[in-house]
Amino acid sequence: ILDSSCWVLRADPQAGLKIFTHDSGHPLPPDSVLGHLKLFDSDRKPGAPPLCMAYLEHILNVGGDEAPQFHNELVLIYLDA
């Protein structure tokens, strides 16, 4: 899924993000997804929100993940924005 998502993330980052936030019943490990999305955040358009921020908000609010490292990473993204 990660390899196949590259062209979508390049063409339309928000559509590509939906690959990882859509409830498919088979979630990928968040650490793997974050590492993958970070590759595309450096190429985002000015003013566009970081993909990692949107993904972390999703897994924390919708996915219910309570891992402290995800909260910490999201705070760091907010501070950089």
PDB file of C-alpha atoms in Angstrom:
ATOM      1  CA  ILE A   1       0.000   0.000   0.000  1.00  0.00           C
ATOM      2  CA  LEU A   2       2.816   2.395   0.851  1.00  0.00           C
ATOM      3  CA  ASP A   3       4.541   1.915  -2.503  1.00  0.00           C
ATOM      4  CA  SER A   4       1.297   2.141  -4.441  1.00  0.00           C
ATOM      5  CA  SER A   5       0.269   5.356  -2.685  1.00  0.00           C
ATOM      6  CA  CYS A   6       3.274   7.366  -3.901  1.00  0.00           C
ATOM      7  CA  TRP A   7       1.810   8.481  -7.213  1.00  0.00           C
ATOM      8  CA  VAL A   8      -1.477   9.499  -5.567  1.00  0.00           C
ATOM      9  CA  LEU A   9       0.328  11.468  -2.849  1.00  0.00           C
ATOM     10  CA  ARG A  10       2.325  13.309  -5.508  1.00  0.00           C
ATOM     11  CA  ALA A  11      -0.676  14.059  -7.731  1.00  0.00           C
ATOM     12  CA  ASP A  12      -3.209  14.902  -5.007  1.00  0.00           C
ATOM     13  CA  PRO A  13      -1.889  14.801  -1.438  1.00  0.00           C
ATOM     14  CA  GLN A  14      -5.319  15.079   0.191  1.00  0.00           C
ATOM     15  CA  ALA A  15      -6.687  12.184  -1.862  1.00  0.00           C
ATOM     16  CA  GLY A  16      -3.562  10.205  -1.027  1.00  0.00           C
ATOM     17  CA  LEU A  17      -4.087  10.863   2.660  1.00  0.00           C
ATOM     18  CA  LYS A  18      -7.529   9.260   2.423  1.00  0.00           C
ATOM     19  CA  ILE A  19      -5.806   5.980   1.599  1.00  0.00           C
ATOM     20  CA  PHE A  20      -4.532   5.945   5.176  1.00  0.00           C
ATOM     21  CA  THR A  21      -7.491   7.532   6.965  1.00  0.00           C
ATOM     22  CA  HIS A  22     -10.272   5.542   5.306  1.00  0.00           C
ATOM     23  CA  ASP A  23     -11.588   2.829   7.614  1.00  0.00           C
ATOM     24  CA  SER A  24     -10.671  -0.307   5.718  1.00  0.00           C
ATOM     25  CA  GLY A  25     -10.630  -2.584   8.729  1.00  0.00           C
ATOM     26  CA  HIS A  26      -6.947  -3.332   8.064  1.00  0.00           C
ATOM     27  CA  PRO A  27      -5.003  -0.345   9.388  1.00  0.00           C
ATOM     28  CA  LEU A  28      -1.300  -0.065   8.738  1.00  0.00           C
ATOM     29  CA  PRO A  29       1.078   0.559  11.645  1.00  0.00           C
ATOM     30  CA  PRO A  30       0.970   4.319  12.351  1.00  0.00           C
ATOM     31  CA  ASP A  31       4.759   4.540  12.633  1.00  0.00           C
ATOM     32  CA  SER A  32       5.115   3.202   9.089  1.00  0.00           C
ATOM     33  CA  VAL A  33       2.480   5.544   7.706  1.00  0.00           C
ATOM     34  CA  LEU A  34       4.015   8.583   9.432  1.00  0.00           C
ATOM     35  CA  GLY A  35       7.450   7.816   8.053  1.00  0.00           C
ATOM     36  CA  HIS A  36       5.951   7.478   4.602  1.00  0.00           C
ATOM     37  CA  LEU A  37       3.933  10.706   4.794  1.00  0.00           C
ATOM     38  CA  LYS A  38       6.946  12.670   6.018  1.00  0.00           C
ATOM     39  CA  LEU A  39       8.568  12.050   2.643  1.00  0.00           C
ATOM     40  CA  PHE A  40       5.747  13.987   0.987  1.00  0.00           C
ATOM     41  CA  ASP A  41       5.358  16.759   3.568  1.00  0.00           C
ATOM     42  CA  SER A  42       8.603  18.356   2.426  1.00  0.00           C
ATOM     43  CA  ASP A  43       7.105  18.811  -1.066  1.00  0.00           C
ATOM     44  CA  ARG A  44       3.744  20.270  -0.026  1.00  0.00           C
ATOM     45  CA  LYS A  45       2.441  23.519  -1.456  1.00  0.00           C
ATOM     46  CA  PRO A  46       2.782  26.697   0.623  1.00  0.00           C
ATOM     47  CA  GLY A  47      -0.120  27.025   3.021  1.00  0.00           C
ATOM     48  CA  ALA A  48      -1.127  23.381   2.715  1.00  0.00           C
ATOM     49  CA  PRO A  49      -1.371  21.568   6.046  1.00  0.00           C
ATOM     50  CA  PRO A  50       1.217  18.866   6.669  1.00  0.00           C
ATOM     51  CA  LEU A  51      -0.034  15.396   5.806  1.00  0.00           C
ATOM     52  CA  CYS A  52       1.458  14.092   9.040  1.00  0.00           C
ATOM     53  CA  MET A  53      -0.609  16.596  11.017  1.00  0.00           C
ATOM     54  CA  ALA A  54      -3.851  15.483   9.380  1.00  0.00           C
ATOM     55  CA  TYR A  55      -2.955  11.815   9.816  1.00  0.00           C
ATOM     56  CA  LEU A  56      -2.028  12.230  13.490  1.00  0.00           C
ATOM     57  CA  GLU A  57      -5.233  14.171  14.163  1.00  0.00           C
ATOM     58  CA  HIS A  58      -7.152  11.346  12.553  1.00  0.00           C
ATOM     59  CA  ILE A  59      -5.554   8.492  14.476  1.00  0.00           C
ATOM     60  CA  LEU A  60      -5.817  10.378  17.775  1.00  0.00           C
ATOM     61  CA  ASN A  61      -9.393  11.645  17.350  1.00  0.00           C
ATOM     62  CA  VAL A  62     -11.059   8.994  15.218  1.00  0.00           C
ATOM     63  CA  GLY A  63      -8.802   5.989  15.612  1.00  0.00           C
ATOM     64  CA  GLY A  64      -8.565   6.341  19.369  1.00  0.00           C
ATOM     65  CA  ASP A  65      -4.832   5.720  19.513  1.00  0.00           C
ATOM     66  CA  GLU A  66      -3.524   6.918  22.865  1.00  0.00           C
ATOM     67  CA  ALA A  67       0.212   6.430  22.319  1.00  0.00           C
ATOM     68  CA  PRO A  68       2.076   9.383  23.867  1.00  0.00           C
ATOM     69  CA  GLN A  69       4.587   9.575  21.016  1.00  0.00           C
ATOM     70  CA  PHE A  70       1.792  10.468  18.578  1.00  0.00           C
ATOM     71  CA  HIS A  71       0.513  13.243  20.855  1.00  0.00           C
ATOM     72  CA  ASN A  72       4.048  14.576  21.230  1.00  0.00           C
ATOM     73  CA  GLU A  73       4.708  14.485  17.498  1.00  0.00           C
ATOM     74  CA  LEU A  74       1.476  16.340  16.780  1.00  0.00           C
ATOM     75  CA  VAL A  75       2.376  19.049  19.297  1.00  0.00           C
ATOM     76  CA  LEU A  76       5.769  19.490  17.608  1.00  0.00           C
ATOM     77  CA  ILE A  77       4.062  19.866  14.227  1.00  0.00           C
ATOM     78  CA  TYR A  78       1.711  22.503  15.681  1.00  0.00           C
ATOM     79  CA  LEU A  79       4.683  24.397  17.092  1.00  0.00           C
ATOM     80  CA  ASP A  80       6.450  24.351  13.708  1.00  0.00           C
ATOM     81  CA  ALA A  81       3.368  25.519  11.809  1.00  0.00           C
TER      82      ALA A  81
END
